[in-house]
CSV table of C-alpha atoms (C1' of nucleotides) in Angstrom, one decimal:
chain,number,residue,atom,x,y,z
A,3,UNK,CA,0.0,0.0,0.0
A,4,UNK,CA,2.0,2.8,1.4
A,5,UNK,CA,4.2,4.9,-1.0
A,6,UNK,CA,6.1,7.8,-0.7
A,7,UNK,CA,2.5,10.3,-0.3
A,8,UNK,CA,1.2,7.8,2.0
A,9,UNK,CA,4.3,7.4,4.3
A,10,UNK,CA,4.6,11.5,4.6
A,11,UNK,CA,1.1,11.6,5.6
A,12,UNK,CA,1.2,9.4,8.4
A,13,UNK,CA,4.7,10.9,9.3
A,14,UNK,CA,3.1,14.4,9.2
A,15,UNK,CA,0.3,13.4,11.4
A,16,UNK,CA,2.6,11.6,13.9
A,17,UNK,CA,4.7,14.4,13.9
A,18,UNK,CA,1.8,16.7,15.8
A,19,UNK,CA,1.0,14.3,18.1
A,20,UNK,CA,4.1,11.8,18.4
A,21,UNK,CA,7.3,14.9,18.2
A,22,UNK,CA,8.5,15.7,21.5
A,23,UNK,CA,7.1,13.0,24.1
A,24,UNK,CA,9.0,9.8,25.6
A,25,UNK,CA,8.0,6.4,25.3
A,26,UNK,CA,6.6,5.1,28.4
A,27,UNK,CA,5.9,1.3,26.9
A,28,UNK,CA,6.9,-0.8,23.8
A,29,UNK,CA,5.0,-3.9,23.5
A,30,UNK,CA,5.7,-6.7,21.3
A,31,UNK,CA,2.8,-9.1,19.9
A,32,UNK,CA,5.3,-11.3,17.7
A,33,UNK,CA,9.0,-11.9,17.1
A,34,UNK,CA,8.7,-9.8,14.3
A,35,UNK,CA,7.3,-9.0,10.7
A,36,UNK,CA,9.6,-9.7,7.6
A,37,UNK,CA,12.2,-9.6,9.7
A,38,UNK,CA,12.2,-10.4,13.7
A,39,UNK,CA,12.0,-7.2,15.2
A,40,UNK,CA,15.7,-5.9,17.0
A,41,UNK,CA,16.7,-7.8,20.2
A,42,UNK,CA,16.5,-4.8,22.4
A,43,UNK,CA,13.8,-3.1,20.7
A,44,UNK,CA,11.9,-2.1,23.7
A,45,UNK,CA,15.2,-1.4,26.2
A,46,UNK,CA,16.5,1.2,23.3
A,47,UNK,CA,12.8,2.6,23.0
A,48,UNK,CA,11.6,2.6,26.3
A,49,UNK,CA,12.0,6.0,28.3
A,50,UNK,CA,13.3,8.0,25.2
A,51,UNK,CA,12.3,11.2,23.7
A,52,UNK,CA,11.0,11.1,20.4
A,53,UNK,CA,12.9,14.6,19.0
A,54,UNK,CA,12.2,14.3,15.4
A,55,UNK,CA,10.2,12.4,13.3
A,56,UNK,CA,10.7,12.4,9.2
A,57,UNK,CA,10.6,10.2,5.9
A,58,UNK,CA,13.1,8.4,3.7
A,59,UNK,CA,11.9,6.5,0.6
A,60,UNK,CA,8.9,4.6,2.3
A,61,UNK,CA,10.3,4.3,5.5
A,62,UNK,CA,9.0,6.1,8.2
A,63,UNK,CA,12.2,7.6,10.8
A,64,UNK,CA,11.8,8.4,14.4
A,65,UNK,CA,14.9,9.9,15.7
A,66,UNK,CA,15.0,9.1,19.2
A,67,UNK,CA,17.0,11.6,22.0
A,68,UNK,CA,19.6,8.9,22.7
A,69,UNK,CA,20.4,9.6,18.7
A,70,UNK,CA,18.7,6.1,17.6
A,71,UNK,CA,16.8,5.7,14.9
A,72,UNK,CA,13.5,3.6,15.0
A,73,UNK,CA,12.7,2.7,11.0
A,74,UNK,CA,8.8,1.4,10.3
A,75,UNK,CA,8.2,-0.2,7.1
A,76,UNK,CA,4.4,-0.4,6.4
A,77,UNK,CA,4.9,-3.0,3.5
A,78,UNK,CA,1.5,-3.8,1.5
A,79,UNK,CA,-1.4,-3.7,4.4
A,80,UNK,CA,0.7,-1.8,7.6
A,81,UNK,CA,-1.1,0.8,9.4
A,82,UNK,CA,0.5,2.8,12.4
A,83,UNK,CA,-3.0,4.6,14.6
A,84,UNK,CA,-3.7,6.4,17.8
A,85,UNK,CA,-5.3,3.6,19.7
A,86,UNK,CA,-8.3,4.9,21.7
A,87,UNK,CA,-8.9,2.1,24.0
A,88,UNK,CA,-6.2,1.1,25.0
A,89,UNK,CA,-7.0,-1.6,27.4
A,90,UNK,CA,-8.9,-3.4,24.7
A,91,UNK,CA,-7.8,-6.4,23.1
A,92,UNK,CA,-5.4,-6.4,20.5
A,93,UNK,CA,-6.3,-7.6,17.0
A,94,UNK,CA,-4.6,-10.6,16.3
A,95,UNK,CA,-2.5,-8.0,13.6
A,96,UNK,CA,-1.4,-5.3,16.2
A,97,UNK,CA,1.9,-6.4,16.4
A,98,UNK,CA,3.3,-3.1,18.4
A,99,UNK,CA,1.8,-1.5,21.0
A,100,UNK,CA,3.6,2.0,21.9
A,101,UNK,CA,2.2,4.5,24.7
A,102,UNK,CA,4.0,8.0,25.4
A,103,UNK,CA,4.2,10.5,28.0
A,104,UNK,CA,0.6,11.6,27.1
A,105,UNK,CA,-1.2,9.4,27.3
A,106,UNK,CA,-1.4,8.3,24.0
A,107,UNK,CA,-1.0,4.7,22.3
A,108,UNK,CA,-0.5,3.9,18.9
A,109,UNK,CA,-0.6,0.4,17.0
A,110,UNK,CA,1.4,-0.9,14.4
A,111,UNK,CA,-1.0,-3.2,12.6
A,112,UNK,CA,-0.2,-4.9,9.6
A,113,UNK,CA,-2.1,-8.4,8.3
A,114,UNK,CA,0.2,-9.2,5.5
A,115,UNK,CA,3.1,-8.7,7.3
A,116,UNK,CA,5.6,-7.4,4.7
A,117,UNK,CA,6.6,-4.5,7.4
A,118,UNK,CA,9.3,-4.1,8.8
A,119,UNK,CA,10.7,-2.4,12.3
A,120,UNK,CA,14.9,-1.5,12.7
A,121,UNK,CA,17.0,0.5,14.9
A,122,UNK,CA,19.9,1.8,13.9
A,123,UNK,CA,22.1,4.5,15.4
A,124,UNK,CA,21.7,8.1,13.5
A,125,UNK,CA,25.6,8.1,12.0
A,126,UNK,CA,25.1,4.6,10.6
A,127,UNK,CA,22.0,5.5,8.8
A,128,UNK,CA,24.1,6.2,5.4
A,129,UNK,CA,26.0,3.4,5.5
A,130,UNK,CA,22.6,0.8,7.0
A,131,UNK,CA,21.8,-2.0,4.5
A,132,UNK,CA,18.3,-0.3,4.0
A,133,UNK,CA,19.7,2.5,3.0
A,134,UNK,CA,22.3,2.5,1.3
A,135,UNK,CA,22.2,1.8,-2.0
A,136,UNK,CA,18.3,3.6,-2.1
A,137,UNK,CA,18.4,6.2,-4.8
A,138,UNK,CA,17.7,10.0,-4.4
A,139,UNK,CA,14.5,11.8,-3.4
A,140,UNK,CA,11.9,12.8,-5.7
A,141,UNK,CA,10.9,16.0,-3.9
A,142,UNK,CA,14.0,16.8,-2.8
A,143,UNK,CA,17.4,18.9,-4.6
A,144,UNK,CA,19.2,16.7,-6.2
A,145,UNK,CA,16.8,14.8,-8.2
A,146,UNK,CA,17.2,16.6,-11.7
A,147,UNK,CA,16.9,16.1,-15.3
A,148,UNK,CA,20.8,15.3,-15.7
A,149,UNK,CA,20.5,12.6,-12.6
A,150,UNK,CA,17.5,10.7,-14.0
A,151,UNK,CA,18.7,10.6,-17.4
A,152,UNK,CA,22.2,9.0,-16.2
A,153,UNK,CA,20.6,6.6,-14.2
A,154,UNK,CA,18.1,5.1,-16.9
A,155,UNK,CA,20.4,5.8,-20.0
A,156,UNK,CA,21.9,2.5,-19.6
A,157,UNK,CA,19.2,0.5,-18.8
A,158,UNK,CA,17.5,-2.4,-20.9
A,159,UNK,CA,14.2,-2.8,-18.8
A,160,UNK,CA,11.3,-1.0,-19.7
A,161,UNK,CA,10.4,2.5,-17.6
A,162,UNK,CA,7.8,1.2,-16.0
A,163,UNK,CA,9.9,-1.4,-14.1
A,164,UNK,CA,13.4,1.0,-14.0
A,165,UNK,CA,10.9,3.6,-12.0
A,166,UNK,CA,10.0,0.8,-9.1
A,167,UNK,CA,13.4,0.3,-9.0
A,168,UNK,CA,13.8,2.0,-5.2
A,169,UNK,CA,17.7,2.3,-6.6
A,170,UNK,CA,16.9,4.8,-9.7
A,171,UNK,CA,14.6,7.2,-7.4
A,172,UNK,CA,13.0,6.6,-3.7
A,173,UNK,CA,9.4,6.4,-2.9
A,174,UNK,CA,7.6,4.9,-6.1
A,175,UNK,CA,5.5,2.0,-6.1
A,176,UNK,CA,3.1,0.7,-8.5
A,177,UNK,CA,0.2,3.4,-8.5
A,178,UNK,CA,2.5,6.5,-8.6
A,179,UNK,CA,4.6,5.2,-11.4
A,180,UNK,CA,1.7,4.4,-13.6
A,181,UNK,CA,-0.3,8.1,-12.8
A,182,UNK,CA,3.3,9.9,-13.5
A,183,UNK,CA,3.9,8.0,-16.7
A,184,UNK,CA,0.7,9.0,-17.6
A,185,UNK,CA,1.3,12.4,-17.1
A,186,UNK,CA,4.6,12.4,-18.8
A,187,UNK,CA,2.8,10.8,-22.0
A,188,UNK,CA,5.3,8.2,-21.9
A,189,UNK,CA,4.3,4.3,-22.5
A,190,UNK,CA,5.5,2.1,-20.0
A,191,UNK,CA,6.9,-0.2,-22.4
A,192,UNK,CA,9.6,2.4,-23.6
A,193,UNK,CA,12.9,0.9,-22.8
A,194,UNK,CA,14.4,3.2,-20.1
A,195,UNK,CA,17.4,3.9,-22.0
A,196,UNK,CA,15.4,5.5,-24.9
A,197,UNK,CA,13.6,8.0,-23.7
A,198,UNK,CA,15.3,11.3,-24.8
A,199,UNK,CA,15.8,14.8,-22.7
A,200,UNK,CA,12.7,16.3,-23.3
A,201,UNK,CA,11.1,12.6,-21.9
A,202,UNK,CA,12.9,12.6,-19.3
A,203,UNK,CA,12.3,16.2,-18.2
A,204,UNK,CA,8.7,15.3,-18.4
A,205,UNK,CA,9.4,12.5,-16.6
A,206,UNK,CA,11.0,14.3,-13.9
A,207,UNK,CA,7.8,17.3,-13.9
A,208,UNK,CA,5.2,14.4,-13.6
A,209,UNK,CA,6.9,12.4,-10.5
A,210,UNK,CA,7.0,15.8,-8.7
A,211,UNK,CA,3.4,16.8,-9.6
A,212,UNK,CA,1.7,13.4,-8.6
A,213,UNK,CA,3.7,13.1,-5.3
A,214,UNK,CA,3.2,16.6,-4.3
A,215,UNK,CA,-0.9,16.6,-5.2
A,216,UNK,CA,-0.9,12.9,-3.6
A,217,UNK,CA,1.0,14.6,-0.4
A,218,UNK,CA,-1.7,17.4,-0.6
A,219,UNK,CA,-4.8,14.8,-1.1
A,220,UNK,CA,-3.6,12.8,2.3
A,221,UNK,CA,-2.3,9.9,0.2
A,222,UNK,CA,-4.4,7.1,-1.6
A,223,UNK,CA,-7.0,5.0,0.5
A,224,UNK,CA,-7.8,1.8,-1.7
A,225,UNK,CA,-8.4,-1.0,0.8
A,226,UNK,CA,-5.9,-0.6,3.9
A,227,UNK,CA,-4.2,2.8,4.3
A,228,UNK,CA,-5.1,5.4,7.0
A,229,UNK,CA,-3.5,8.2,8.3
A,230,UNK,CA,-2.3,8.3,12.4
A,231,UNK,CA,-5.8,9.1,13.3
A,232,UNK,CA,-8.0,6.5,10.9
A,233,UNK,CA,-8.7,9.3,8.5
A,234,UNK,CA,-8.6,8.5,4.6
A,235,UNK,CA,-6.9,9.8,2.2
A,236,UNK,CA,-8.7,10.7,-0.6
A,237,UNK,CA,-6.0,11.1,-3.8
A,238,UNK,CA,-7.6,7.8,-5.1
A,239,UNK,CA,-10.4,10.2,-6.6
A,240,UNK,CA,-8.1,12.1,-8.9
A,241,UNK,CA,-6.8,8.6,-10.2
A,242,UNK,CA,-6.0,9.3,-14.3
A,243,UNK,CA,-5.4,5.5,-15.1
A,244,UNK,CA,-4.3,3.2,-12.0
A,245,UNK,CA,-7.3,0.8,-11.5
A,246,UNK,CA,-9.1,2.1,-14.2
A,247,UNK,CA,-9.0,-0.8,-16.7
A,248,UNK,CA,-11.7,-0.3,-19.7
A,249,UNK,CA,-12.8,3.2,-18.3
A,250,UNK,CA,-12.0,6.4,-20.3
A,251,UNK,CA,-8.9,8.0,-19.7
A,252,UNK,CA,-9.0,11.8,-18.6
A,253,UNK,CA,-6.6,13.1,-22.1
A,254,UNK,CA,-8.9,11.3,-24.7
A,255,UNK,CA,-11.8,12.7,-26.6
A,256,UNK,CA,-13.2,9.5,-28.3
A,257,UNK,CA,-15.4,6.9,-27.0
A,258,UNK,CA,-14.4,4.0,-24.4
A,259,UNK,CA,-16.6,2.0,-26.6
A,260,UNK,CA,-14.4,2.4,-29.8
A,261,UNK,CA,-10.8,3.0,-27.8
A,262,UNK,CA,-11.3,0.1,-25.3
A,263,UNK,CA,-10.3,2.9,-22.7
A,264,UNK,CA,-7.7,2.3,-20.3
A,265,UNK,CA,-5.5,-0.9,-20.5
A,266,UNK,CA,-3.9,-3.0,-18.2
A,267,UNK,CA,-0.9,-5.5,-18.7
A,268,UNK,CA,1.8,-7.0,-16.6
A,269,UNK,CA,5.6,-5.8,-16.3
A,270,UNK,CA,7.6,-7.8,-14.4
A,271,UNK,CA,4.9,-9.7,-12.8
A,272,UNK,CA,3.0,-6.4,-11.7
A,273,UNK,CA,-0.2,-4.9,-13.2
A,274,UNK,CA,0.3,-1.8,-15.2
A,275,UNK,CA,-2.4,0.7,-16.3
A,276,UNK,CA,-1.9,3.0,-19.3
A,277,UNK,CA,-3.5,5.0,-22.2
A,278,UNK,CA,-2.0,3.3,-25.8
A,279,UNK,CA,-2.8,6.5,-27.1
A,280,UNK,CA,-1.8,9.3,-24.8
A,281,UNK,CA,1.5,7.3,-23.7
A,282,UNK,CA,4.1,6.9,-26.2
B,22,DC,C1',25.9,-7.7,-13.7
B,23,DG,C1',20.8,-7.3,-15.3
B,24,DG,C1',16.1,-8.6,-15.4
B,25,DC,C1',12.4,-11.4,-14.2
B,26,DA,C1',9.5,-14.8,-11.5
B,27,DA,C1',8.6,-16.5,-7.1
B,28,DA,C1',8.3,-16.1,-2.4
B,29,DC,C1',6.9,-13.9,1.9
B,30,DC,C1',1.3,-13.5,4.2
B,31,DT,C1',-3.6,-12.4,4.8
B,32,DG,C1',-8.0,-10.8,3.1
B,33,DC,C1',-11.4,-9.9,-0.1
B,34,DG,C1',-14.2,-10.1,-4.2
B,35,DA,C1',-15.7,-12.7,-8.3
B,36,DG,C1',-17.3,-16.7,-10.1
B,37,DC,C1',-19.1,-21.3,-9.9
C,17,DT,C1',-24.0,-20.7,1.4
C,18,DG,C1',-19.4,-22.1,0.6
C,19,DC,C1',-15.6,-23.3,-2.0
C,20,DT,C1',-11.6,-21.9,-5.2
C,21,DC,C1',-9.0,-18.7,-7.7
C,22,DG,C1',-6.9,-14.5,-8.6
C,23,DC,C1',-5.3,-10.3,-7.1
C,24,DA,C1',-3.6,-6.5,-3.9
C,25,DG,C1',-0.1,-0.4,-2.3
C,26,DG,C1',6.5,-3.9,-1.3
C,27,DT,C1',10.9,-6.1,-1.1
C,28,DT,C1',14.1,-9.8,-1.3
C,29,DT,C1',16.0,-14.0,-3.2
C,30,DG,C1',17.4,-17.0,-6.5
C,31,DC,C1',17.7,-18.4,-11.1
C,32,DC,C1',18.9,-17.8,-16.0
DNA sequence: CGGCAAACCTGCGAGC
DNA sequence: TGCTCGCAGGTTTGCC
């Protein structure tokens, strides 16, 4: 579920609530998601200050006072909410159960289990096997024209597939990689190395656009994600082609009857949803 | 090295 | 109603 929009939201929300208070409890449900969670999870956590709370790629950061970092992956189906009861029952998916200094608890719940939970001390961060060999951020300065094209010119794989590649650029998954290739008018099936400047400078425009109206629309709600505090987000509405097999697409004039509308294949074992017309 | 399929896991909707 | 199948926002592994 959660990409890049989706991970900033909840980090955004936790940030008002979350920023500033110590962790008075850490509770563990499991050993641990797609990984067993670290050893001395809770000793680390327990009775710190969370100072700063902020987003790489899909992972969501808390920088802790004692200069740890805890990293949440949500995977496909995680959610991390403000638990309002907190003496009921746990799900059988709550897998954490965090409370801080006011009061609050939160719940990392996640049914799929493809999340993951780290530690890892702020220096190391660069240099951490999550981290380091993800690629640059979309929103941020050095993502530009000249970088993109270098890192696709020599590649043999179609876009579509180069763009999940968290290695190329961080934060894309399957829905904002179809809606920005889209609004770049470039086909999926292009190999990467062929697109030319002015592609790629689209390219570039569109990844920004979609993650910053995405960001602004609270993320995409299709079946699991919520922010911190169970709200929806509601950038699933402005949609131009993901999940919209056979229905028109927003840049065509003709009929879905004669065009077929929107079409969907599989790239690397992934569903893909494009206009044959508007994406070249 | 590069690229793809499969695996990890649960839940849900469609179709029979 | 109840079963099976296919599919889902991600990442890693292993194979060619």
């Amino acid at each position: 579920m959660p990409e890049l929009p989706e991970v900033e939201t909840v980090a955004r929300g936790l940030k008002t609530t979350l920023e500033g208070h110590v962790v008075t409890s850490l509770r563990q449900n499991r050993v641990g998601l797609r990984m067993p969670f670290p050893v001395d999870l809770a000793r680390r956590v327990e009775g710190r200050r969370v100072t700063h709370i902020w987003r790489r790629a899909k992972y969501l950061m808390l920088t802790l006072d004692s200069d740890d970092v805890l990293i949440v992956h949500l995977g496909m189906s995680g959610q991390l909410v403000i638990r309002h009861d907190p003496s009921r029952e746990p799900s059988p998916h709550d897998h954490l159960v965090m409370t801080t200094d006011n009061g609050v608890t939160y719940v990392l719940n996640d049914p799929r289990r493809f999340g993951l939970v780290a530690l890892a001390h702020i220096d190391e961060l660069a240099t951490h096997k999550l981290f380091a060999s993800i690629g640059p951020e979309p929103l941020g300065e050095e993502f530009s024209i000249k970088m993109l094209a270098a890192r696709l010119s020599n590649k043999n794989t179609p876009i579509k597939s180069a763009l999940l590649d968290q290695r190329v650029v961080a934060g894309l998954g399957n829905i904002y990689v179809c809606e920005a290739l889209f609004r770049a008018g470039i086909s999926p099936l292009r190999q990467a190395g062929s697109l030319n400047r002015a592609s790629v400078k689209r390219l570039v425009d569109a990844i920004r656009n979609v993650l910053d109206a995405a960001i602004e629309a609270g993320g995409s709600s299709l079946k699991d994600f919520v922010h911190h505090d169970g709200k929806l987000g509601y950038f699933q509405h402005q949609f131009a082609v993901y999940d919209h097999e056979g229905l028109a697409c927003p840049g065509c004039d003709c009929e879905v009857a004669q065009t077929g509308g929107v079409e969907r294949i599989v790239q690397a074992g992934r569903s893909t949803f494009y206009c044959p017309r508007k994406q070249r």
